[in-house]
Every structure is written in C-alpha cells, then in structure tokens.
Amino acid sequence: MTLELFLMILVVLMLISALIALETTNLLSSIISLGALGLLLCIAFLFLGALEIAITQIVVEVLLLIILIRATFHRDFQVQENHREKLGGILALVLIMLLGVFVSQLFIEFPAFGHSVMERFPDSPSAAYLADGLEKTGAPNIISAVLLDFRAFDALAQIAILFCAVIGALAILRRQPHKRTREQDRESDAA
C-alpha cells in the first residue's frame, strides 16, 4: 500500500468522522467522532514524518476530549447503557484496525536488521542535520543544534500550544470557579 493511498483512506475516514460529529443528535457520539478525527489526523502526521506535530496533536486531542466529556457530563447528560456498549465496541474495533494498519506499515518501512536508517532515507532532514550541523551551527551536540538552531521556532510554537492546552484544561476542570467577592475587591483596593 503506497503512502498516498493510505493518506487518502485516512482523509476519507476523517471526513466521515467529521460528518458524523456534525450530523448526530447524540452529544457523546459527536465528541467521540471528534476524538476519532483527531486520532486519524495524528496518524496522518506520523506517516508524513512529522513526529513533533503528531505528539502535540495527540496531547491537545486528549485534553480536548477530557474537557468536552467533562462539560457534557456536567450538564447531567445521561447515556443509555445499550448505546454506550455498542459505541464502545465499534470504537474499540476501529481503533484496533487502525493500530494494525499503522504497525504493519511501520514494519514494512523499517530497515532490515543491521542497516542504518540513514541508508534507507538518504534525503531526510536528519541526514542533512548530521552532515552539516557542526559546520552551520558550531554546536558539537547535534540535538542542541537541531532544537535551538534549525527548529527553534517550531519548538517554541509546540511549547506554547502545550502550555495553552494545559492551562485551558486546568481552568475548565477546576472544581470551584474562582469568584472574588466585593469585600476582597475592597481589601485589594485599600492595600
């Protein structure tokens, strides 16, 4: 299976899950469909070689699902037991199938034992970093050179995204909202 065909299948599955999320009347089904959409997007990023983006996507997706499910159940949303069991079984089957496809593709692309990954992918950015990293950056540690010179803005953006996601999750998942009383306002104005 070529990468383009696999990505087309992922795009079709993402469109289907997006349509289910839009058209379903059950709120929990809509949230689960959005979660499947994010997981499929993460898998697409993995196959495209964007590991950092895939990690960021899965972290943000998990936090978003926690927030949405918490907000859904906070409104006293009751899920019927038979729908929950059917939906859980279907979701588990789809996830197992996607994991199987992902692992089989990974083993197909993996180099043979004893061979370097750089031999398998000679035009990869990693090969360029290793070949020219010391000369372009002057840093003897190639990991520091990649993170602080070649990919500095990308790393900064990922840190900002993760920070915002964690702060947003903490703000929504807080048990009691922070409310200031008029007496506290007067005390802070007097000080």
PDB file of N, CA, C and O in Angstrom, residues 104-175:
ATOM      1  N   SER A 104       1.609  -2.477  10.785  1.00  0.00           N
ATOM      2  CA  SER A 104       2.060  -3.202   9.594  1.00  0.00           C
ATOM      3  C   SER A 104       2.811  -2.276   8.646  1.00  0.00           C
ATOM      4  O   SER A 104       3.836  -2.673   8.084  1.00  0.00           O
ATOM      5  N   GLN A 105       2.340  -1.047   8.465  1.00  0.00           N
ATOM      6  CA  GLN A 105       3.045  -0.087   7.616  1.00  0.00           C
ATOM      7  C   GLN A 105       4.409   0.267   8.207  1.00  0.00           C
ATOM      8  O   GLN A 105       5.380   0.441   7.480  1.00  0.00           O
ATOM      9  N   LEU A 106       4.468   0.365   9.519  1.00  0.00           N
ATOM     10  CA  LEU A 106       5.724   0.675  10.187  1.00  0.00           C
ATOM     11  C   LEU A 106       6.758  -0.425   9.955  1.00  0.00           C
ATOM     12  O   LEU A 106       7.918  -0.147   9.669  1.00  0.00           O
ATOM     13  N   PHE A 107       6.333  -1.673  10.046  1.00  0.00           N
ATOM     14  CA  PHE A 107       7.269  -2.772   9.833  1.00  0.00           C
ATOM     15  C   PHE A 107       7.692  -2.900   8.371  1.00  0.00           C
ATOM     16  O   PHE A 107       8.795  -3.333   8.078  1.00  0.00           O
ATOM     17  N   ILE A 108       6.832  -2.499   7.452  1.00  0.00           N
ATOM     18  CA  ILE A 108       7.198  -2.526   6.042  1.00  0.00           C
ATOM     19  C   ILE A 108       8.278  -1.491   5.753  1.00  0.00           C
ATOM     20  O   ILE A 108       9.243  -1.752   5.035  1.00  0.00           O
ATOM     21  N   GLU A 109       8.124  -0.297   6.324  1.00  0.00           N
ATOM     22  CA  GLU A 109       9.069   0.795   6.082  1.00  0.00           C
ATOM     23  C   GLU A 109      10.348   0.678   6.902  1.00  0.00           C
ATOM     24  O   GLU A 109      11.324   1.344   6.599  1.00  0.00           O
ATOM     25  N   PHE A 110      10.357  -0.147   7.905  1.00  0.00           N
ATOM     26  CA  PHE A 110      11.509  -0.256   8.796  1.00  0.00           C
ATOM     27  C   PHE A 110      12.668  -0.910   8.065  1.00  0.00           C
ATOM     28  O   PHE A 110      12.497  -1.890   7.351  1.00  0.00           O
ATOM     29  N   PRO A 111      13.892  -0.400   8.217  1.00  0.00           N
ATOM     30  CA  PRO A 111      15.041  -1.026   7.534  1.00  0.00           C
ATOM     31  C   PRO A 111      15.360  -2.395   8.134  1.00  0.00           C
ATOM     32  O   PRO A 111      15.017  -2.683   9.277  1.00  0.00           O
ATOM     33  N   ALA A 112      16.037  -3.199   7.353  1.00  0.00           N
ATOM     34  CA  ALA A 112      16.409  -4.539   7.805  1.00  0.00           C
ATOM     35  C   ALA A 112      17.370  -4.446   8.981  1.00  0.00           C
ATOM     36  O   ALA A 112      18.058  -3.441   9.170  1.00  0.00           O
ATOM     37  N   PHE A 113      17.411  -5.498   9.770  1.00  0.00           N
ATOM     38  CA  PHE A 113      18.268  -5.518  10.948  1.00  0.00           C
ATOM     39  C   PHE A 113      19.729  -5.337  10.553  1.00  0.00           C
ATOM     40  O   PHE A 113      20.218  -5.983   9.638  1.00  0.00           O
ATOM     41  N   GLY A 114      20.400  -4.440  11.250  1.00  0.00           N
ATOM     42  CA  GLY A 114      21.804  -4.187  10.986  1.00  0.00           C
ATOM     43  C   GLY A 114      22.060  -3.073   9.988  1.00  0.00           C
ATOM     44  O   GLY A 114      23.199  -2.674   9.794  1.00  0.00           O
ATOM     45  N   HIS A 115      21.025  -2.568   9.347  1.00  0.00           N
ATOM     46  CA  HIS A 115      21.180  -1.481   8.381  1.00  0.00           C
ATOM     47  C   HIS A 115      20.756  -0.163   9.017  1.00  0.00           C
ATOM     48  O   HIS A 115      19.825  -0.107   9.822  1.00  0.00           O
ATOM     49  N   SER A 116      21.419   0.892   8.624  1.00  0.00           N
ATOM     50  CA  SER A 116      21.153   2.208   9.180  1.00  0.00           C
ATOM     51  C   SER A 116      19.877   2.807   8.583  1.00  0.00           C
ATOM     52  O   SER A 116      19.560   2.580   7.407  1.00  0.00           O
ATOM     53  N   VAL A 117      19.189   3.562   9.388  1.00  0.00           N
ATOM     54  CA  VAL A 117      18.009   4.272   8.904  1.00  0.00           C
ATOM     55  C   VAL A 117      18.422   5.326   7.883  1.00  0.00           C
ATOM     56  O   VAL A 117      17.699   5.621   6.934  1.00  0.00           O
ATOM     57  N   MET A 118      19.629   5.890   8.054  1.00  0.00           N
ATOM     58  CA  MET A 118      20.117   6.906   7.123  1.00  0.00           C
ATOM     59  C   MET A 118      20.349   6.319   5.726  1.00  0.00           C
ATOM     60  O   MET A 118      20.232   7.024   4.737  1.00  0.00           O
ATOM     61  N   GLU A 119      20.689   5.030   5.645  1.00  0.00           N
ATOM     62  CA  GLU A 119      20.831   4.390   4.339  1.00  0.00           C
ATOM     63  C   GLU A 119      19.475   4.244   3.660  1.00  0.00           C
ATOM     64  O   GLU A 119      19.379   4.348   2.446  1.00  0.00           O
ATOM     65  N   ARG A 120      18.451   4.009   4.453  1.00  0.00           N
ATOM     66  CA  ARG A 120      17.096   3.827   3.897  1.00  0.00           C
ATOM     67  C   ARG A 120      16.506   5.152   3.422  1.00  0.00           C
ATOM     68  O   ARG A 120      15.809   5.206   2.435  1.00  0.00           O
ATOM     69  N   PHE A 121      16.800   6.238   4.130  1.00  0.00           N
ATOM     70  CA  PHE A 121      16.275   7.556   3.797  1.00  0.00           C
ATOM     71  C   PHE A 121      17.428   8.554   3.678  1.00  0.00           C
ATOM     72  O   PHE A 121      17.641   9.379   4.566  1.00  0.00           O
ATOM     73  N   PRO A 122      18.179   8.538   2.585  1.00  0.00           N
ATOM     74  CA  PRO A 122      19.359   9.405   2.487  1.00  0.00           C
ATOM     75  C   PRO A 122      19.027  10.889   2.310  1.00  0.00           C
ATOM     76  O   PRO A 122      19.858  11.740   2.598  1.00  0.00           O
ATOM     77  N   ASP A 123      17.855  11.227   1.846  1.00  0.00           N
ATOM     78  CA  ASP A 123      17.482  12.633   1.634  1.00  0.00           C
ATOM     79  C   ASP A 123      16.688  13.213   2.801  1.00  0.00           C
ATOM     80  O   ASP A 123      16.085  14.270   2.663  1.00  0.00           O
ATOM     81  N   SER A 124      16.684  12.537   3.920  1.00  0.00           N
ATOM     82  CA  SER A 124      15.908  13.011   5.054  1.00  0.00           C
ATOM     83  C   SER A 124      16.576  14.218   5.708  1.00  0.00           C
ATOM     84  O   SER A 124      17.787  14.414   5.574  1.00  0.00           O
ATOM     85  N   PRO A 125      15.802  15.036   6.419  1.00  0.00           N
ATOM     86  CA  PRO A 125      16.411  16.162   7.139  1.00  0.00           C
ATOM     87  C   PRO A 125      17.448  15.697   8.165  1.00  0.00           C
ATOM     88  O   PRO A 125      18.419  16.406   8.421  1.00  0.00           O
ATOM     89  N   SER A 126      17.255  14.530   8.733  1.00  0.00           N
ATOM     90  CA  SER A 126      18.214  14.023   9.721  1.00  0.00           C
ATOM     91  C   SER A 126      19.597  13.859   9.111  1.00  0.00           C
ATOM     92  O   SER A 126      20.610  14.174   9.743  1.00  0.00           O
ATOM     93  N   ALA A 127      19.651  13.367   7.882  1.00  0.00           N
ATOM     94  CA  ALA A 127      20.948  13.194   7.226  1.00  0.00           C
ATOM     95  C   ALA A 127      21.613  14.548   6.986  1.00  0.00           C
ATOM     96  O   ALA A 127      22.824  14.697   7.166  1.00  0.00           O
ATOM     97  N   ALA A 128      20.810  15.530   6.598  1.00  0.00           N
ATOM     98  CA  ALA A 128      21.363  16.872   6.381  1.00  0.00           C
ATOM     99  C   ALA A 128      21.837  17.487   7.693  1.00  0.00           C
ATOM    100  O   ALA A 128      22.873  18.154   7.734  1.00  0.00           O
ATOM    101  N   TYR A 129      21.085  17.276   8.766  1.00  0.00           N
ATOM    102  CA  TYR A 129      21.490  17.805  10.074  1.00  0.00           C
ATOM    103  C   TYR A 129      22.818  17.186  10.513  1.00  0.00           C
ATOM    104  O   TYR A 129      23.700  17.882  11.008  1.00  0.00           O
ATOM    105  N   LEU A 130      22.951  15.881  10.340  1.00  0.00           N
ATOM    106  CA  LEU A 130      24.180  15.212  10.746  1.00  0.00           C
ATOM    107  C   LEU A 130      25.365  15.632   9.880  1.00  0.00           C
ATOM    108  O   LEU A 130      26.481  15.789  10.374  1.00  0.00           O
ATOM    109  N   ALA A 131      25.120  15.826   8.589  1.00  0.00           N
ATOM    110  CA  ALA A 131      26.208  16.175   7.690  1.00  0.00           C
ATOM    111  C   ALA A 131      26.672  17.622   7.872  1.00  0.00           C
ATOM    112  O   ALA A 131      27.871  17.894   7.850  1.00  0.00           O
ATOM    113  N   ASP A 132      25.725  18.539   8.061  1.00  0.00           N
ATOM    114  CA  ASP A 132      26.067  19.961   8.073  1.00  0.00           C
ATOM    115  C   ASP A 132      25.846  20.644   9.411  1.00  0.00           C
ATOM    116  O   ASP A 132      26.044  21.858   9.511  1.00  0.00           O
ATOM    117  N   GLY A 133      25.440  19.926  10.431  1.00  0.00           N
ATOM    118  CA  GLY A 133      25.080  20.545  11.697  1.00  0.00           C
ATOM    119  C   GLY A 133      26.217  21.273  12.377  1.00  0.00           C
ATOM    120  O   GLY A 133      26.074  22.423  12.799  1.00  0.00           O
ATOM    121  N   LEU A 134      27.359  20.649  12.480  1.00  0.00           N
ATOM    122  CA  LEU A 134      28.501  21.271  13.150  1.00  0.00           C
ATOM    123  C   LEU A 134      28.999  22.489  12.376  1.00  0.00           C
ATOM    124  O   LEU A 134      29.297  23.537  12.951  1.00  0.00           O
ATOM    125  N   GLU A 135      29.044  22.357  11.056  1.00  0.00           N
ATOM    126  CA  GLU A 135      29.538  23.455  10.229  1.00  0.00           C
ATOM    127  C   GLU A 135      28.594  24.669  10.259  1.00  0.00           C
ATOM    128  O   GLU A 135      29.039  25.809  10.357  1.00  0.00           O
ATOM    129  N   LYS A 136      27.279  24.442  10.199  1.00  0.00           N
ATOM    130  CA  LYS A 136      26.332  25.559  10.129  1.00  0.00           C
ATOM    131  C   LYS A 136      26.076  26.212  11.480  1.00  0.00           C
ATOM    132  O   LYS A 136      25.790  27.401  11.546  1.00  0.00           O
ATOM    133  N   THR A 137      26.107  25.432  12.557  1.00  0.00           N
ATOM    134  CA  THR A 137      25.746  25.988  13.859  1.00  0.00           C
ATOM    135  C   THR A 137      26.929  26.164  14.793  1.00  0.00           C
ATOM    136  O   THR A 137      26.867  26.984  15.702  1.00  0.00           O
ATOM    137  N   GLY A 138      27.940  25.375  14.635  1.00  0.00           N
ATOM    138  CA  GLY A 138      29.084  25.429  15.538  1.00  0.00           C
ATOM    139  C   GLY A 138      28.846  24.671  16.832  1.00  0.00           C
ATOM    140  O   GLY A 138      29.700  24.648  17.707  1.00  0.00           O
ATOM    141  N   ALA A 139      27.708  24.035  16.976  1.00  0.00           N
ATOM    142  CA  ALA A 139      27.386  23.275  18.183  1.00  0.00           C
ATOM    143  C   ALA A 139      27.827  21.824  18.003  1.00  0.00           C
ATOM    144  O   ALA A 139      27.399  21.164  17.055  1.00  0.00           O
ATOM    145  N   PRO A 140      28.670  21.310  18.904  1.00  0.00           N
ATOM    146  CA  PRO A 140      29.110  19.920  18.761  1.00  0.00           C
ATOM    147  C   PRO A 140      28.004  18.907  19.076  1.00  0.00           C
ATOM    148  O   PRO A 140      28.056  17.783  18.601  1.00  0.00           O
ATOM    149  N   ASN A 141      27.020  19.310  19.849  1.00  0.00           N
ATOM    150  CA  ASN A 141      25.900  18.427  20.166  1.00  0.00           C
ATOM    151  C   ASN A 141      24.815  18.647  19.118  1.00  0.00           C
ATOM    152  O   ASN A 141      24.190  19.692  19.057  1.00  0.00           O
ATOM    153  N   ILE A 142      24.569  17.640  18.284  1.00  0.00           N
ATOM    154  CA  ILE A 142      23.652  17.802  17.162  1.00  0.00           C
ATOM    155  C   ILE A 142      22.208  17.981  17.637  1.00  0.00           C
ATOM    156  O   ILE A 142      21.419  18.671  17.002  1.00  0.00           O
ATOM    157  N   ILE A 143      21.854  17.391  18.779  1.00  0.00           N
ATOM    158  CA  ILE A 143      20.491  17.547  19.290  1.00  0.00           C
ATOM    159  C   ILE A 143      20.244  18.995  19.683  1.00  0.00           C
ATOM    160  O   ILE A 143      19.195  19.575  19.350  1.00  0.00           O
ATOM    161  N   SER A 144      21.196  19.593  20.348  1.00  0.00           N
ATOM    162  CA  SER A 144      21.051  21.012  20.691  1.00  0.00           C
ATOM    163  C   SER A 144      21.022  21.878  19.444  1.00  0.00           C
ATOM    164  O   SER A 144      20.273  22.856  19.380  1.00  0.00           O
ATOM    165  N   ALA A 145      21.823  21.536  18.453  1.00  0.00           N
ATOM    166  CA  ALA A 145      21.835  22.310  17.214  1.00  0.00           C
ATOM    167  C   ALA A 145      20.486  22.250  16.514  1.00  0.00           C
ATOM    168  O   ALA A 145      19.980  23.257  16.023  1.00  0.00           O
ATOM    169  N   VAL A 146      19.889  21.068  16.482  1.00  0.00           N
ATOM    170  CA  VAL A 146      18.584  20.926  15.819  1.00  0.00           C
ATOM    171  C   VAL A 146      17.516  21.686  16.588  1.00  0.00           C
ATOM    172  O   VAL A 146      16.729  22.444  16.009  1.00  0.00           O
ATOM    173  N   LEU A 147      17.472  21.504  17.905  1.00  0.00           N
ATOM    174  CA  LEU A 147      16.423  22.134  18.701  1.00  0.00           C
ATOM    175  C   LEU A 147      16.563  23.644  18.805  1.00  0.00           C
ATOM    176  O   LEU A 147      15.567  24.369  18.797  1.00  0.00           O
ATOM    177  N   LEU A 148      17.782  24.145  18.912  1.00  0.00           N
ATOM    178  CA  LEU A 148      17.966  25.566  19.168  1.00  0.00           C
ATOM    179  C   LEU A 148      18.308  26.384  17.929  1.00  0.00           C
ATOM    180  O   LEU A 148      18.188  27.609  17.970  1.00  0.00           O
ATOM    181  N   ASP A 149      18.734  25.738  16.837  1.00  0.00           N
ATOM    182  CA  ASP A 149      19.068  26.492  15.638  1.00  0.00           C
ATOM    183  C   ASP A 149      18.140  26.174  14.471  1.00  0.00           C
ATOM    184  O   ASP A 149      17.484  27.057  13.936  1.00  0.00           O
ATOM    185  N   PHE A 150      18.074  24.912  14.088  1.00  0.00           N
ATOM    186  CA  PHE A 150      17.286  24.550  12.918  1.00  0.00           C
ATOM    187  C   PHE A 150      15.780  24.620  13.182  1.00  0.00           C
ATOM    188  O   PHE A 150      15.020  25.032  12.329  1.00  0.00           O
ATOM    189  N   ARG A 151      15.338  24.171  14.358  1.00  0.00           N
ATOM    190  CA  ARG A 151      13.904  24.058  14.643  1.00  0.00           C
ATOM    191  C   ARG A 151      13.483  24.890  15.845  1.00  0.00           C
ATOM    192  O   ARG A 151      12.559  24.523  16.565  1.00  0.00           O
ATOM    193  N   ALA A 152      14.099  26.015  16.068  1.00  0.00           N
ATOM    194  CA  ALA A 152      13.835  26.803  17.278  1.00  0.00           C
ATOM    195  C   ALA A 152      12.404  27.332  17.309  1.00  0.00           C
ATOM    196  O   ALA A 152      11.709  27.217  18.324  1.00  0.00           O
ATOM    197  N   PHE A 153      11.941  27.907  16.220  1.00  0.00           N
ATOM    198  CA  PHE A 153      10.591  28.469  16.211  1.00  0.00           C
ATOM    199  C   PHE A 153       9.534  27.373  16.293  1.00  0.00           C
ATOM    200  O   PHE A 153       8.483  27.550  16.917  1.00  0.00           O
ATOM    201  N   ASP A 154       9.811  26.230  15.674  1.00  0.00           N
ATOM    202  CA  ASP A 154       8.886  25.108  15.751  1.00  0.00           C
ATOM    203  C   ASP A 154       8.766  24.606  17.187  1.00  0.00           C
ATOM    204  O   ASP A 154       7.672  24.359  17.691  1.00  0.00           O
ATOM    205  N   ALA A 155       9.901  24.468  17.860  1.00  0.00           N
ATOM    206  CA  ALA A 155       9.885  24.020  19.257  1.00  0.00           C
ATOM    207  C   ALA A 155       9.176  25.039  20.150  1.00  0.00           C
ATOM    208  O   ALA A 155       8.407  24.662  21.041  1.00  0.00           O
ATOM    209  N   LEU A 156       9.410  26.321  19.904  1.00  0.00           N
ATOM    210  CA  LEU A 156       8.738  27.357  20.691  1.00  0.00           C
ATOM    211  C   LEU A 156       7.229  27.317  20.485  1.00  0.00           C
ATOM    212  O   LEU A 156       6.455  27.432  21.443  1.00  0.00           O
ATOM    213  N   ALA A 157       6.796  27.131  19.254  1.00  0.00           N
ATOM    214  CA  ALA A 157       5.359  27.054  18.977  1.00  0.00           C
ATOM    215  C   ALA A 157       4.734  25.825  19.639  1.00  0.00           C
ATOM    216  O   ALA A 157       3.622  25.910  20.190  1.00  0.00           O
ATOM    217  N   GLN A 158       5.421  24.698  19.619  1.00  0.00           N
ATOM    218  CA  GLN A 158       4.884  23.495  20.256  1.00  0.00           C
ATOM    219  C   GLN A 158       4.781  23.676  21.762  1.00  0.00           C
ATOM    220  O   GLN A 158       3.795  23.250  22.378  1.00  0.00           O
ATOM    221  N   ILE A 159       5.773  24.301  22.359  1.00  0.00           N
ATOM    222  CA  ILE A 159       5.716  24.552  23.798  1.00  0.00           C
ATOM    223  C   ILE A 159       4.556  25.481  24.125  1.00  0.00           C
ATOM    224  O   ILE A 159       3.825  25.264  25.102  1.00  0.00           O
ATOM    225  N   ALA A 160       4.340  26.499  23.315  1.00  0.00           N
ATOM    226  CA  ALA A 160       3.228  27.427  23.550  1.00  0.00           C
ATOM    227  C   ALA A 160       1.883  26.725  23.411  1.00  0.00           C
ATOM    228  O   ALA A 160       0.964  26.952  24.221  1.00  0.00           O
ATOM    229  N   ILE A 161       1.744  25.844  22.423  1.00  0.00           N
ATOM    230  CA  ILE A 161       0.496  25.103  22.237  1.00  0.00           C
ATOM    231  C   ILE A 161       0.231  24.196  23.431  1.00  0.00           C
ATOM    232  O   ILE A 161      -0.886  24.151  23.966  1.00  0.00           O
ATOM    233  N   LEU A 162       1.235  23.461  23.866  1.00  0.00           N
ATOM    234  CA  LEU A 162       1.055  22.571  25.009  1.00  0.00           C
ATOM    235  C   LEU A 162       0.747  23.352  26.284  1.00  0.00           C
ATOM    236  O   LEU A 162      -0.107  22.952  27.082  1.00  0.00           O
ATOM    237  N   PHE A 163       1.418  24.472  26.483  1.00  0.00           N
ATOM    238  CA  PHE A 163       1.164  25.304  27.656  1.00  0.00           C
ATOM    239  C   PHE A 163      -0.279  25.811  27.660  1.00  0.00           C
ATOM    240  O   PHE A 163      -0.974  25.731  28.682  1.00  0.00           O
ATOM    241  N   CYS A 164      -0.752  26.314  26.524  1.00  0.00           N
ATOM    242  CA  CYS A 164      -2.131  26.811  26.442  1.00  0.00           C
ATOM    243  C   CYS A 164      -3.141  25.693  26.662  1.00  0.00           C
ATOM    244  O   CYS A 164      -4.172  25.893  27.315  1.00  0.00           O
ATOM    245  N   ALA A 165      -2.859  24.508  26.127  1.00  0.00           N
ATOM    246  CA  ALA A 165      -3.782  23.380  26.303  1.00  0.00           C
ATOM    247  C   ALA A 165      -3.862  22.963  27.766  1.00  0.00           C
ATOM    248  O   ALA A 165      -4.953  22.717  28.294  1.00  0.00           O
ATOM    249  N   VAL A 166      -2.730  22.898  28.449  1.00  0.00           N
ATOM    250  CA  VAL A 166      -2.733  22.507  29.860  1.00  0.00           C
ATOM    251  C   VAL A 166      -3.417  23.564  30.715  1.00  0.00           C
ATOM    252  O   VAL A 166      -4.231  23.241  31.592  1.00  0.00           O
ATOM    253  N   ILE A 167      -3.126  24.830  30.478  1.00  0.00           N
ATOM    254  CA  ILE A 167      -3.761  25.902  31.250  1.00  0.00           C
ATOM    255  C   ILE A 167      -5.271  25.910  31.005  1.00  0.00           C
ATOM    256  O   ILE A 167      -6.064  26.071  31.943  1.00  0.00           O
ATOM    257  N   GLY A 168      -5.683  25.726  29.763  1.00  0.00           N
ATOM    258  CA  GLY A 168      -7.113  25.669  29.460  1.00  0.00           C
ATOM    259  C   GLY A 168      -7.799  24.493  30.135  1.00  0.00           C
ATOM    260  O   GLY A 168      -8.903  24.625  30.674  1.00  0.00           O
ATOM    261  N   ALA A 169      -7.146  23.340  30.130  1.00  0.00           N
ATOM    262  CA  ALA A 169      -7.724  22.163  30.788  1.00  0.00           C
ATOM    263  C   ALA A 169      -7.818  22.373  32.289  1.00  0.00           C
ATOM    264  O   ALA A 169      -8.835  22.029  32.908  1.00  0.00           O
ATOM    265  N   LEU A 170      -6.791  22.947  32.882  1.00  0.00           N
ATOM    266  CA  LEU A 170      -6.835  23.202  34.320  1.00  0.00           C
ATOM    267  C   LEU A 170      -7.924  24.211  34.673  1.00  0.00           C
ATOM    268  O   LEU A 170      -8.600  24.077  35.700  1.00  0.00           O
ATOM    269  N   ALA A 171      -8.112  25.211  33.840  1.00  0.00           N
ATOM    270  CA  ALA A 171      -9.145  26.216  34.111  1.00  0.00           C
ATOM    271  C   ALA A 171     -10.546  25.622  34.015  1.00  0.00           C
ATOM    272  O   ALA A 171     -11.419  25.941  34.823  1.00  0.00           O
ATOM    273  N   ILE A 172     -10.746  24.729  33.065  1.00  0.00           N
ATOM    274  CA  ILE A 172     -12.086  24.146  32.893  1.00  0.00           C
ATOM    275  C   ILE A 172     -12.340  23.038  33.904  1.00  0.00           C
ATOM    276  O   ILE A 172     -13.460  22.890  34.403  1.00  0.00           O
ATOM    277  N   LEU A 173     -11.330  22.267  34.231  1.00  0.00           N
ATOM    278  CA  LEU A 173     -11.524  21.131  35.129  1.00  0.00           C
ATOM    279  C   LEU A 173     -11.472  21.510  36.607  1.00  0.00           C
ATOM    280  O   LEU A 173     -11.666  20.651  37.455  1.00  0.00           O
ATOM    281  N   ARG A 174     -11.241  22.772  36.913  1.00  0.00           N
ATOM    282  CA  ARG A 174     -11.189  23.224  38.303  1.00  0.00           C
ATOM    283  C   ARG A 174     -12.548  22.972  38.952  1.00  0.00           C
ATOM    284  O   ARG A 174     -13.589  23.198  38.359  1.00  0.00           O
ATOM    285  N   ARG A 175     -12.535  22.498  40.175  1.00  0.00           N
ATOM    286  CA  ARG A 175     -13.780  22.135  40.865  1.00  0.00           C
ATOM    287  C   ARG A 175     -14.680  23.337  41.098  1.00  0.00           C
ATOM    288  O   ARG A 175     -15.845  23.318  40.779  1.00  0.00           O
TER     289      ARG A 175
END
